[in-house]
Amino acid sequence: MSVVERREFVMARDMEYGYNPSIGLNGLPVEVTNRLRLRVIGGHQLAKKDIFGASDPYVRIDLNTVNGDETVDSVLTKTKKKTLNPTWNEEFIFRVKPTDHKLVLQVFDENRLTRDDFLGMVELTLINLPKEVEGRTIQTKQYILRPRSARSRVKGYLELYHAYIRDEGQR
């Protein structure tokens, strides 16, 4: 992904990304959707892709349809310079239809002059994720990075927090 393409993504902390449900005549959504909090905590033991033995990693988060892999929305974390163990601690809120959507997180090494190097991916189904409830702690999870093809050299894992949250106005 080029620097110009990267600038097209919005990186606002409190913005809601994702699916826009259809609105009925009464002004209310006609589809059931959920709000998902995704916190990209960090990467651990990522593959070395730069000549000097480090990487400049960032994560591209795509909300895709389960059938057909059509991208509904995308967002990027910030790039962390010269590290194989980046800490992002960036939070994103997505509006999703759990049975129709999935999240695909791809880790890349940013390169200024050439195409960014692929470092691995995680695919999250959105069914059976926990719900945030006052007084209950939800632990972060570590996901092993997977290759996207047989040629991909992948190493390490992503640490994520994910849970459904209440819509404004819900009790």
PDB file of C-alpha atoms in Angstrom:
ATOM      1  CA  MET A   1       0.000   0.000   0.000  1.00  0.00           C
ATOM      2  CA  SER A   2       1.454   3.346  -0.991  1.00  0.00           C
ATOM      3  CA  VAL A   3       1.783   6.332   1.309  1.00  0.00           C
ATOM      4  CA  VAL A   4      -0.919   8.131  -0.711  1.00  0.00           C
ATOM      5  CA  GLU A   5      -3.348   5.211  -0.287  1.00  0.00           C
ATOM      6  CA  ARG A   6      -2.562   5.064   3.429  1.00  0.00           C
ATOM      7  CA  ARG A   7      -3.486   8.747   3.847  1.00  0.00           C
ATOM      8  CA  GLU A   8      -6.956   7.995   2.486  1.00  0.00           C
ATOM      9  CA  PHE A   9      -7.792   5.978   5.589  1.00  0.00           C
ATOM     10  CA  VAL A  10      -9.214   7.885   8.515  1.00  0.00           C
ATOM     11  CA  MET A  11      -7.541   7.274  11.859  1.00  0.00           C
ATOM     12  CA  ALA A  12      -9.867   9.030  14.308  1.00  0.00           C
ATOM     13  CA  ARG A  13     -10.108   7.380  17.729  1.00  0.00           C
ATOM     14  CA  ASP A  14     -13.792   7.938  18.513  1.00  0.00           C
ATOM     15  CA  MET A  15     -15.163   7.349  15.039  1.00  0.00           C
ATOM     16  CA  GLU A  16     -17.452   4.411  14.333  1.00  0.00           C
ATOM     17  CA  TYR A  17     -16.494   2.252  11.353  1.00  0.00           C
ATOM     18  CA  GLY A  18     -18.300  -0.519   9.584  1.00  0.00           C
ATOM     19  CA  TYR A  19     -21.712  -1.336   8.290  1.00  0.00           C
ATOM     20  CA  ASN A  20     -24.520   1.208   7.778  1.00  0.00           C
ATOM     21  CA  PRO A  21     -27.849  -0.573   8.367  1.00  0.00           C
ATOM     22  CA  SER A  22     -30.924   0.188   6.263  1.00  0.00           C
ATOM     23  CA  ILE A  23     -33.300   2.707   7.852  1.00  0.00           C
ATOM     24  CA  GLY A  24     -37.058   2.117   7.863  1.00  0.00           C
ATOM     25  CA  LEU A  25     -39.827   4.670   7.372  1.00  0.00           C
ATOM     26  CA  ASN A  26     -39.956   5.253  11.136  1.00  0.00           C
ATOM     27  CA  GLY A  27     -36.303   6.345  11.116  1.00  0.00           C
ATOM     28  CA  LEU A  28     -35.122   3.239  12.958  1.00  0.00           C
ATOM     29  CA  PRO A  29     -32.758   0.595  11.563  1.00  0.00           C
ATOM     30  CA  VAL A  30     -34.556  -2.363   9.959  1.00  0.00           C
ATOM     31  CA  GLU A  31     -31.569  -4.654  10.533  1.00  0.00           C
ATOM     32  CA  VAL A  32     -30.082  -5.846  13.797  1.00  0.00           C
ATOM     33  CA  THR A  33     -26.469  -4.747  14.180  1.00  0.00           C
ATOM     34  CA  ASN A  34     -23.985  -4.691  17.045  1.00  0.00           C
ATOM     35  CA  ARG A  35     -21.192  -2.355  18.064  1.00  0.00           C
ATOM     36  CA  LEU A  36     -17.839  -4.122  18.426  1.00  0.00           C
ATOM     37  CA  ARG A  37     -14.907  -2.673  20.345  1.00  0.00           C
ATOM     38  CA  LEU A  38     -11.594  -3.836  18.887  1.00  0.00           C
ATOM     39  CA  ARG A  39      -8.384  -2.865  20.629  1.00  0.00           C
ATOM     40  CA  VAL A  40      -5.147  -3.718  18.837  1.00  0.00           C
ATOM     41  CA  ILE A  41      -2.798  -4.114  21.798  1.00  0.00           C
ATOM     42  CA  GLY A  42       0.430  -5.202  20.139  1.00  0.00           C
ATOM     43  CA  GLY A  43       2.433  -7.584  18.022  1.00  0.00           C
ATOM     44  CA  HIS A  44       4.968 -10.043  19.370  1.00  0.00           C
ATOM     45  CA  GLN A  45       7.986 -11.726  17.746  1.00  0.00           C
ATOM     46  CA  LEU A  46       7.164 -10.478  14.234  1.00  0.00           C
ATOM     47  CA  ALA A  47       9.277 -11.566  11.258  1.00  0.00           C
ATOM     48  CA  LYS A  48      12.322  -9.468  10.316  1.00  0.00           C
ATOM     49  CA  LYS A  49      11.782  -7.876   6.920  1.00  0.00           C
ATOM     50  CA  ASP A  50      14.101  -4.858   6.898  1.00  0.00           C
ATOM     51  CA  ILE A  51      17.794  -5.126   6.031  1.00  0.00           C
ATOM     52  CA  PHE A  52      18.736  -4.035   9.542  1.00  0.00           C
ATOM     53  CA  GLY A  53      16.747  -6.792  11.274  1.00  0.00           C
ATOM     54  CA  ALA A  54      13.692  -4.836  12.395  1.00  0.00           C
ATOM     55  CA  SER A  55      10.383  -3.835  10.866  1.00  0.00           C
ATOM     56  CA  ASP A  56       8.114  -0.788  10.797  1.00  0.00           C
ATOM     57  CA  PRO A  57       4.818  -2.608  11.445  1.00  0.00           C
ATOM     58  CA  TYR A  58       1.238  -1.411  11.175  1.00  0.00           C
ATOM     59  CA  VAL A  59      -2.089  -3.262  11.058  1.00  0.00           C
ATOM     60  CA  ARG A  60      -4.733  -2.924   8.361  1.00  0.00           C
ATOM     61  CA  ILE A  61      -8.169  -3.884   9.722  1.00  0.00           C
ATOM     62  CA  ASP A  62     -10.803  -4.820   7.139  1.00  0.00           C
ATOM     63  CA  LEU A  63     -14.449  -5.477   7.927  1.00  0.00           C
ATOM     64  CA  ASN A  64     -15.399  -8.012   5.250  1.00  0.00           C
ATOM     65  CA  THR A  65     -18.499  -9.927   4.305  1.00  0.00           C
ATOM     66  CA  VAL A  66     -18.334 -13.602   5.262  1.00  0.00           C
ATOM     67  CA  ASN A  67     -19.533 -14.687   1.806  1.00  0.00           C
ATOM     68  CA  GLY A  68     -17.518 -13.159  -0.991  1.00  0.00           C
ATOM     69  CA  ASP A  69     -14.896 -11.294   1.048  1.00  0.00           C
ATOM     70  CA  GLU A  70     -16.232  -7.888  -0.016  1.00  0.00           C
ATOM     71  CA  THR A  71     -14.643  -5.125   2.080  1.00  0.00           C
ATOM     72  CA  VAL A  72     -17.218  -3.008   3.941  1.00  0.00           C
ATOM     73  CA  ASP A  73     -14.726  -0.701   5.694  1.00  0.00           C
ATOM     74  CA  SER A  74     -10.992  -0.449   6.440  1.00  0.00           C
ATOM     75  CA  VAL A  75      -8.846   1.329   8.987  1.00  0.00           C
ATOM     76  CA  LEU A  76      -5.131   1.396   9.853  1.00  0.00           C
ATOM     77  CA  THR A  77      -3.166   1.579  13.065  1.00  0.00           C
ATOM     78  CA  LYS A  78      -0.218   3.917  13.297  1.00  0.00           C
ATOM     79  CA  THR A  79       3.162   2.614  12.110  1.00  0.00           C
ATOM     80  CA  LYS A  80       5.638   1.707  14.852  1.00  0.00           C
ATOM     81  CA  LYS A  81       9.252   2.231  13.799  1.00  0.00           C
ATOM     82  CA  LYS A  82      12.100  -0.294  14.077  1.00  0.00           C
ATOM     83  CA  THR A  83      10.496  -2.985  16.232  1.00  0.00           C
ATOM     84  CA  LEU A  84       9.488  -6.643  16.085  1.00  0.00           C
ATOM     85  CA  ASN A  85       7.346  -6.227  19.227  1.00  0.00           C
ATOM     86  CA  PRO A  86       5.180  -3.161  18.540  1.00  0.00           C
ATOM     87  CA  THR A  87       2.716  -1.729  21.046  1.00  0.00           C
ATOM     88  CA  TRP A  88      -0.230   0.057  19.446  1.00  0.00           C
ATOM     89  CA  ASN A  89      -2.975   0.175  22.103  1.00  0.00           C
ATOM     90  CA  GLU A  90      -5.338   1.615  19.483  1.00  0.00           C
ATOM     91  CA  GLU A  91      -9.091   1.209  19.774  1.00  0.00           C
ATOM     92  CA  PHE A  92     -11.702   1.064  17.008  1.00  0.00           C
ATOM     93  CA  ILE A  93     -15.493   0.739  17.163  1.00  0.00           C
ATOM     94  CA  PHE A  94     -17.150  -1.185  14.327  1.00  0.00           C
ATOM     95  CA  ARG A  95     -20.864  -1.553  13.564  1.00  0.00           C
ATOM     96  CA  VAL A  96     -21.297  -5.157  12.412  1.00  0.00           C
ATOM     97  CA  LYS A  97     -23.802  -7.883  11.599  1.00  0.00           C
ATOM     98  CA  PRO A  98     -22.147 -10.823  13.396  1.00  0.00           C
ATOM     99  CA  THR A  99     -23.533 -13.514  11.072  1.00  0.00           C
ATOM    100  CA  ASP A 100     -22.657 -11.570   7.895  1.00  0.00           C
ATOM    101  CA  HIS A 101     -19.277  -9.992   8.716  1.00  0.00           C
ATOM    102  CA  LYS A 102     -15.762 -10.905   9.799  1.00  0.00           C
ATOM    103  CA  LEU A 103     -12.650  -8.904  10.644  1.00  0.00           C
ATOM    104  CA  VAL A 104      -9.417  -9.495   8.747  1.00  0.00           C
ATOM    105  CA  LEU A 105      -6.323  -7.999  10.372  1.00  0.00           C
ATOM    106  CA  GLN A 106      -3.196  -7.894   8.226  1.00  0.00           C
ATOM    107  CA  VAL A 107       0.185  -6.843   9.608  1.00  0.00           C
ATOM    108  CA  PHE A 108       2.557  -5.091   7.210  1.00  0.00           C
ATOM    109  CA  ASP A 109       6.091  -3.695   7.350  1.00  0.00           C
ATOM    110  CA  GLU A 110       5.978  -0.148   5.973  1.00  0.00           C
ATOM    111  CA  ASN A 111       8.502   0.609   3.232  1.00  0.00           C
ATOM    112  CA  ARG A 112       9.029   4.086   1.832  1.00  0.00           C
ATOM    113  CA  LEU A 113      10.262   3.198  -1.640  1.00  0.00           C
ATOM    114  CA  THR A 114       8.824  -0.242  -2.338  1.00  0.00           C
ATOM    115  CA  ARG A 115       5.615  -2.128  -1.663  1.00  0.00           C
ATOM    116  CA  ASP A 116       4.945  -2.820   2.032  1.00  0.00           C
ATOM    117  CA  ASP A 117       5.925  -6.340   3.163  1.00  0.00           C
ATOM    118  CA  PHE A 118       3.234  -8.706   4.460  1.00  0.00           C
ATOM    119  CA  LEU A 119       3.991  -9.959   8.002  1.00  0.00           C
ATOM    120  CA  GLY A 120       0.907 -12.085   8.698  1.00  0.00           C
ATOM    121  CA  MET A 121      -2.842 -12.062   9.171  1.00  0.00           C
ATOM    122  CA  VAL A 122      -5.616 -12.961  11.593  1.00  0.00           C
ATOM    123  CA  GLU A 123      -9.221 -13.625  10.600  1.00  0.00           C
ATOM    124  CA  LEU A 124     -11.886 -13.138  13.290  1.00  0.00           C
ATOM    125  CA  THR A 125     -15.401 -14.476  13.044  1.00  0.00           C
ATOM    126  CA  LEU A 126     -17.802 -12.257  14.965  1.00  0.00           C
ATOM    127  CA  ILE A 127     -20.189 -14.885  16.316  1.00  0.00           C
ATOM    128  CA  ASN A 128     -19.926 -15.751  20.037  1.00  0.00           C
ATOM    129  CA  LEU A 129     -17.673 -12.853  21.026  1.00  0.00           C
ATOM    130  CA  PRO A 130     -18.118 -11.655  24.619  1.00  0.00           C
ATOM    131  CA  LYS A 131     -20.223  -8.645  25.643  1.00  0.00           C
ATOM    132  CA  GLU A 132     -18.883  -5.949  27.924  1.00  0.00           C
ATOM    133  CA  VAL A 133     -20.758  -6.045  31.222  1.00  0.00           C
ATOM    134  CA  GLU A 134     -20.045  -3.786  34.169  1.00  0.00           C
ATOM    135  CA  GLY A 135     -17.991  -5.610  36.786  1.00  0.00           C
ATOM    136  CA  ARG A 136     -16.786  -8.336  34.402  1.00  0.00           C
ATOM    137  CA  THR A 137     -13.252  -8.365  33.012  1.00  0.00           C
ATOM    138  CA  ILE A 138     -12.645  -9.607  29.487  1.00  0.00           C
ATOM    139  CA  GLN A 139      -9.103 -10.790  28.854  1.00  0.00           C
ATOM    140  CA  THR A 140      -7.041  -9.948  25.790  1.00  0.00           C
ATOM    141  CA  LYS A 141      -6.358 -12.797  23.357  1.00  0.00           C
ATOM    142  CA  GLN A 142      -3.258 -13.708  21.406  1.00  0.00           C
ATOM    143  CA  TYR A 143      -3.704 -14.857  17.817  1.00  0.00           C
ATOM    144  CA  ILE A 144      -0.941 -16.583  15.862  1.00  0.00           C
ATOM    145  CA  LEU A 145      -0.277 -14.790  12.584  1.00  0.00           C
ATOM    146  CA  ARG A 146      -1.123 -16.881   9.529  1.00  0.00           C
ATOM    147  CA  PRO A 147       0.247 -16.707   5.991  1.00  0.00           C
ATOM    148  CA  ARG A 148      -2.028 -15.588   3.153  1.00  0.00           C
ATOM    149  CA  SER A 149      -0.250 -17.894   0.681  1.00  0.00           C
ATOM    150  CA  ALA A 150       2.296 -20.716   0.696  1.00  0.00           C
ATOM    151  CA  ARG A 151       5.023 -18.182  -0.177  1.00  0.00           C
ATOM    152  CA  SER A 152       4.401 -15.965   2.869  1.00  0.00           C
ATOM    153  CA  ARG A 153       7.088 -16.114   5.558  1.00  0.00           C
ATOM    154  CA  VAL A 154       5.169 -15.395   8.748  1.00  0.00           C
ATOM    155  CA  LYS A 155       6.131 -15.370  12.411  1.00  0.00           C
ATOM    156  CA  GLY A 156       4.679 -14.057  15.661  1.00  0.00           C
ATOM    157  CA  TYR A 157       1.249 -13.151  16.935  1.00  0.00           C
ATOM    158  CA  LEU A 158      -1.176 -10.269  17.536  1.00  0.00           C
ATOM    159  CA  GLU A 159      -2.636  -9.415  20.923  1.00  0.00           C
ATOM    160  CA  LEU A 160      -6.220  -8.152  20.699  1.00  0.00           C
ATOM    161  CA  TYR A 161      -9.154  -7.184  22.879  1.00  0.00           C
ATOM    162  CA  HIS A 162     -12.615  -7.552  21.370  1.00  0.00           C
ATOM    163  CA  ALA A 163     -16.097  -7.349  22.839  1.00  0.00           C
ATOM    164  CA  TYR A 164     -19.546  -6.147  21.915  1.00  0.00           C
ATOM    165  CA  ILE A 165     -20.617  -2.901  23.556  1.00  0.00           C
ATOM    166  CA  ARG A 166     -23.964  -1.243  24.152  1.00  0.00           C
ATOM    167  CA  ASP A 167     -25.470   1.131  21.667  1.00  0.00           C
ATOM    168  CA  GLU A 168     -26.124   4.608  23.008  1.00  0.00           C
ATOM    169  CA  GLY A 169     -29.604   4.634  24.484  1.00  0.00           C
ATOM    170  CA  GLN A 170     -29.586   0.938  25.468  1.00  0.00           C
ATOM    171  CA  ARG A 171     -29.782  -0.106  29.072  1.00  0.00           C
TER     172      ARG A 171
END
